[in-house]
CSV table of C-alpha atoms in Angstrom, one decimal:
chain,number,residue,atom,x,y,z
A,1320,UNK,CA,27.9,-7.6,-132.7
A,1321,UNK,CA,25.8,-9.9,-132.2
A,1322,UNK,CA,21.6,-8.2,-134.4
A,1323,UNK,CA,18.0,-9.2,-134.6
A,1324,UNK,CA,16.0,-8.2,-136.8
A,1325,UNK,CA,12.0,-8.4,-136.9
A,1326,UNK,CA,10.8,-7.6,-140.8
A,1327,UNK,CA,6.7,-6.9,-139.6
A,1328,UNK,CA,5.2,-4.9,-136.2
A,1329,UNK,CA,2.7,-5.8,-136.9
A,1330,UNK,CA,0.7,-9.4,-138.1
A,1331,UNK,CA,-2.6,-10.1,-138.7
A,1332,UNK,CA,-4.3,-13.2,-139.3
A,1333,UNK,CA,-7.9,-15.3,-138.3
A,1334,UNK,CA,-8.7,-17.6,-136.1
A,1335,UNK,CA,-7.5,-22.0,-137.9
A,1336,UNK,CA,-5.0,-19.3,-140.0
A,1337,UNK,CA,-0.9,-20.6,-140.5
A,1338,UNK,CA,1.1,-17.5,-138.7
A,1339,UNK,CA,5.3,-16.9,-139.2
A,1340,UNK,CA,6.5,-14.6,-138.0
A,1341,UNK,CA,10.3,-14.1,-138.9
A,1342,UNK,CA,13.3,-14.0,-137.1
A,1343,UNK,CA,17.0,-13.3,-138.8
A,1344,UNK,CA,19.9,-12.4,-137.2
A,1345,UNK,CA,24.0,-11.5,-137.6
A,1346,UNK,CA,26.2,-13.0,-135.5
A,1347,UNK,CA,30.0,-13.9,-136.2
A,1348,UNK,CA,29.9,-18.1,-134.1
A,1349,UNK,CA,27.6,-19.6,-133.3
A,1350,UNK,CA,24.6,-18.1,-131.9
A,1351,UNK,CA,22.1,-19.3,-129.0
A,1352,UNK,CA,18.4,-18.2,-130.3
A,1353,UNK,CA,14.9,-17.9,-128.4
A,1354,UNK,CA,11.6,-16.8,-129.0
A,1355,UNK,CA,9.9,-13.9,-126.2
A,1356,UNK,CA,6.4,-13.4,-125.5
A,1357,UNK,CA,4.8,-11.2,-123.8
A,1358,UNK,CA,1.2,-11.4,-123.5
A,1359,UNK,CA,-1.5,-7.9,-122.0
A,1360,UNK,CA,-0.7,-6.8,-119.0
A,1361,UNK,CA,1.8,-9.8,-118.4
A,1362,UNK,CA,5.5,-10.3,-117.9
A,1363,UNK,CA,8.6,-11.4,-120.6
A,1364,UNK,CA,8.9,-14.9,-120.9
A,1365,UNK,CA,10.4,-17.5,-123.1
A,1366,UNK,CA,8.4,-18.9,-125.8
A,1367,UNK,CA,10.9,-21.6,-126.9
A,1368,UNK,CA,15.1,-22.3,-127.5
A,1369,UNK,CA,16.3,-23.7,-130.5
A,1370,UNK,CA,17.9,-25.7,-129.1
A,1371,UNK,CA,15.6,-27.8,-126.9
A,1372,UNK,CA,13.2,-28.1,-130.5
A,1373,UNK,CA,10.3,-28.8,-128.9
A,1374,UNK,CA,6.3,-27.1,-130.2
A,1375,UNK,CA,5.4,-25.2,-127.4
A,1376,UNK,CA,1.8,-24.2,-127.5
A,1377,UNK,CA,1.7,-25.8,-131.1
A,1378,UNK,CA,4.4,-23.1,-131.8
A,1379,UNK,CA,8.3,-24.9,-134.4
A,1380,UNK,CA,10.8,-22.2,-135.4
A,1381,UNK,CA,14.1,-24.3,-136.6
A,1382,UNK,CA,17.0,-22.9,-137.2
A,1383,UNK,CA,18.0,-22.3,-140.0
A,1384,UNK,CA,22.2,-21.2,-141.3
A,1385,UNK,CA,22.5,-21.2,-144.2
A,1386,UNK,CA,19.6,-17.4,-144.4
A,1387,UNK,CA,20.1,-16.7,-140.5
A,1388,UNK,CA,16.6,-17.6,-139.5
A,1389,UNK,CA,14.8,-18.6,-136.8
A,1390,UNK,CA,11.2,-18.0,-137.8
A,1391,UNK,CA,8.5,-19.1,-135.8
A,1392,UNK,CA,5.3,-20.3,-136.7
A,1393,UNK,CA,2.6,-22.6,-135.5
A,1394,UNK,CA,-0.1,-24.1,-138.4
A,1395,UNK,CA,-3.8,-22.6,-136.7
A,1396,UNK,CA,-3.0,-19.2,-134.6
A,1397,UNK,CA,-5.7,-19.1,-132.1
A,1398,UNK,CA,-6.9,-16.6,-130.7
A,1399,UNK,CA,-5.1,-16.9,-127.1
A,1400,UNK,CA,-1.5,-16.7,-129.3
A,1401,UNK,CA,-2.7,-11.9,-129.9
A,1402,UNK,CA,0.8,-11.3,-127.5
A,1403,UNK,CA,3.8,-9.0,-127.9
A,1404,UNK,CA,6.8,-11.2,-129.7
A,1405,UNK,CA,10.8,-11.0,-129.4
A,1406,UNK,CA,13.3,-12.8,-131.3
A,1407,UNK,CA,16.1,-13.0,-129.5
A,1408,UNK,CA,20.1,-13.8,-129.7
A,1409,UNK,CA,22.4,-14.9,-127.2
A,1410,UNK,CA,26.0,-14.7,-127.9
A,1411,UNK,CA,29.1,-16.5,-126.5
A,1412,UNK,CA,32.0,-15.2,-125.0
A,1413,UNK,CA,32.1,-12.1,-123.0
A,1414,UNK,CA,28.3,-11.7,-123.0
A,1415,UNK,CA,28.0,-14.9,-121.6
A,1416,UNK,CA,24.5,-14.7,-121.0
A,1417,UNK,CA,24.0,-11.2,-122.5
A,1418,UNK,CA,20.1,-11.4,-125.2
A,1419,UNK,CA,19.9,-9.1,-127.8
A,1420,UNK,CA,16.3,-9.1,-128.5
A,1421,UNK,CA,15.0,-7.6,-131.8
A,1422,UNK,CA,12.0,-5.5,-132.0
A,1423,UNK,CA,8.9,-7.4,-131.3
A,1424,UNK,CA,6.3,-7.9,-133.0
A,1425,UNK,CA,2.8,-7.8,-132.2
A,1426,UNK,CA,0.7,-11.0,-133.8
A,1427,UNK,CA,-3.6,-10.0,-133.0
A,1428,UNK,CA,-5.5,-13.4,-133.7
A,1429,UNK,CA,-8.6,-12.2,-135.1
A,1430,UNK,CA,-12.1,-14.6,-134.5
B,55,UNK,CA,8.5,-19.3,-106.9
B,56,UNK,CA,7.8,-16.5,-106.1
B,57,UNK,CA,8.9,-14.7,-109.4
B,58,UNK,CA,11.4,-10.9,-110.3
B,59,UNK,CA,10.6,-8.3,-108.0
B,60,UNK,CA,9.7,-4.8,-109.4
B,61,UNK,CA,9.1,-0.7,-107.5
B,62,UNK,CA,8.1,1.1,-108.2
B,63,UNK,CA,5.7,0.2,-110.9
B,64,UNK,CA,6.0,3.6,-113.0
B,65,UNK,CA,7.3,6.8,-112.4
B,66,UNK,CA,7.3,10.8,-113.5
B,67,UNK,CA,10.6,12.6,-113.2
B,68,UNK,CA,11.5,16.4,-114.3
B,69,UNK,CA,14.4,16.6,-116.4
B,70,UNK,CA,17.4,16.2,-114.8
B,71,UNK,CA,15.3,15.1,-111.9
B,72,UNK,CA,17.1,11.1,-110.0
B,73,UNK,CA,15.2,8.6,-110.1
B,74,UNK,CA,16.7,5.3,-108.2
B,75,UNK,CA,14.4,1.4,-109.4
B,76,UNK,CA,15.2,-1.2,-106.6
B,77,UNK,CA,14.8,-5.3,-108.4
B,78,UNK,CA,14.3,-8.3,-106.1
B,79,UNK,CA,15.5,-11.1,-108.2
B,80,UNK,CA,13.8,-14.9,-107.0
B,81,UNK,CA,15.9,-16.9,-104.3
B,82,UNK,CA,19.4,-18.5,-105.3
B,83,UNK,CA,19.7,-17.1,-108.9
B,84,UNK,CA,23.4,-15.6,-109.6
B,85,UNK,CA,22.1,-13.1,-112.4
B,86,UNK,CA,20.5,-10.4,-112.6
B,87,UNK,CA,20.4,-8.3,-115.7
B,88,UNK,CA,18.8,-4.4,-116.3
B,89,UNK,CA,17.1,-4.1,-119.2
B,90,UNK,CA,16.0,-0.5,-120.7
B,91,UNK,CA,12.8,-1.4,-123.4
B,92,UNK,CA,12.0,2.1,-125.6
B,93,UNK,CA,8.5,2.6,-126.6
B,94,UNK,CA,8.4,0.4,-130.1
B,95,UNK,CA,12.5,-1.1,-129.3
B,96,UNK,CA,13.5,-4.8,-127.7
B,97,UNK,CA,14.6,-3.6,-124.4
B,98,UNK,CA,18.7,-3.6,-124.9
B,99,UNK,CA,20.9,-4.8,-122.1
B,100,UNK,CA,22.7,-2.2,-119.4
B,101,UNK,CA,24.2,-4.0,-117.3
B,102,UNK,CA,24.7,-7.2,-115.9
B,103,UNK,CA,25.9,-9.1,-112.1
B,104,UNK,CA,27.1,-12.3,-111.3
B,105,UNK,CA,26.3,-12.1,-108.0
B,106,UNK,CA,27.7,-9.5,-106.8
B,107,UNK,CA,30.3,-9.1,-109.6
B,108,UNK,CA,30.0,-7.0,-113.0
B,109,UNK,CA,29.7,-9.0,-116.3
B,110,UNK,CA,28.6,-6.7,-118.6
B,111,UNK,CA,28.1,-3.3,-118.3
B,112,UNK,CA,29.4,-2.3,-122.5
B,113,UNK,CA,26.0,-0.4,-122.4
B,114,UNK,CA,25.8,1.8,-119.3
B,115,UNK,CA,25.3,4.9,-119.7
B,116,UNK,CA,27.5,5.8,-116.7
B,117,UNK,CA,27.6,9.4,-116.8
B,118,UNK,CA,24.3,9.3,-115.6
B,119,UNK,CA,23.1,6.0,-115.2
B,120,UNK,CA,24.4,3.7,-112.0
B,121,UNK,CA,23.4,0.8,-110.8
B,122,UNK,CA,24.3,-2.6,-108.0
B,123,UNK,CA,24.2,-5.4,-106.6
B,124,UNK,CA,25.1,-5.6,-102.9
B,125,UNK,CA,25.7,-8.6,-101.2
B,126,UNK,CA,24.6,-9.5,-104.3
B,127,UNK,CA,20.6,-10.6,-104.2
B,128,UNK,CA,18.5,-7.1,-104.5
B,129,UNK,CA,19.9,-4.8,-107.4
B,130,UNK,CA,19.2,-1.0,-108.4
B,131,UNK,CA,19.5,1.1,-110.7
B,132,UNK,CA,20.1,4.7,-111.0
B,133,UNK,CA,19.4,7.5,-113.2
B,134,UNK,CA,21.1,11.4,-112.2
B,135,UNK,CA,20.2,13.1,-114.3
B,136,UNK,CA,17.4,11.7,-116.2
B,137,UNK,CA,16.7,13.4,-118.8
B,138,UNK,CA,13.4,13.0,-122.1
B,139,UNK,CA,15.3,10.6,-124.0
B,140,UNK,CA,16.2,8.1,-120.8
B,141,UNK,CA,11.9,7.3,-120.5
B,142,UNK,CA,10.9,4.0,-121.5
B,143,UNK,CA,10.4,0.5,-119.6
B,144,UNK,CA,13.8,-0.6,-117.3
B,145,UNK,CA,13.0,-4.7,-117.2
B,146,UNK,CA,14.7,-6.7,-114.7
B,147,UNK,CA,16.3,-10.2,-115.3
B,148,UNK,CA,17.4,-12.8,-113.7
B,149,UNK,CA,19.1,-16.8,-114.0
B,150,UNK,CA,20.2,-19.2,-111.7
B,151,UNK,CA,23.4,-18.7,-114.0
B,152,UNK,CA,24.9,-17.1,-116.9
B,153,UNK,CA,23.5,-20.7,-119.5
B,154,UNK,CA,19.7,-21.0,-117.6
B,155,UNK,CA,16.0,-19.4,-119.1
B,156,UNK,CA,16.9,-15.5,-117.9
B,157,UNK,CA,13.4,-15.0,-115.5
B,158,UNK,CA,11.5,-11.4,-116.1
B,159,UNK,CA,10.1,-8.9,-114.2
B,160,UNK,CA,6.9,-6.4,-114.6
B,161,UNK,CA,9.0,-3.6,-115.2
B,162,UNK,CA,9.2,0.0,-114.2
B,163,UNK,CA,7.7,2.5,-116.7
B,164,UNK,CA,9.6,5.7,-115.4
B,165,UNK,CA,8.4,8.6,-117.9
B,166,UNK,CA,10.9,11.4,-117.8
B,167,UNK,CA,8.9,15.3,-118.8
């Protein structure tokens, strides 16, 4: 069975500071990892996926299979980055398409 | 394009009552998901449809929860009878196919008292 762990429920930083949201996973196969974001009063939306290897809104995430991690990073946080962030894993096989989410991290960026 | 529509947005019921939620996915999306999000936790998949067939319902409490997707478009999720622990946000999501991005609705917040 797959599992996603986000060790920090809350993370506070000041504007302009670097930010890293941690995500660890357990899965016996080859995973597909995602970061989803939910801004205040908005719906859950995809931020980025590891296979695209792109930077979205200044955020990047690298899949480290050795450490089974997929941490989300941004060098200079902005106030508009304040939101709830979820790490998610998509499994293969008969569960294809199903997303397993972590518990989420609330990021607050102070001015 | 129009997003995933869910109704109602909020619902308060007493335990042992029944409740139903409705989801209209994005037009043309073959895959539809229902997730349950309990306060302080991440969303958990309840059931996944591909067109009008069930792909995965392994985490659906079938003694009280049921879902259908007639004609492979809209879907309803029902709880009967509701328990206090069913209080949660119920999220509907859809995607063009199994291997594509899922788009989420605003959710229905259920409170069971």
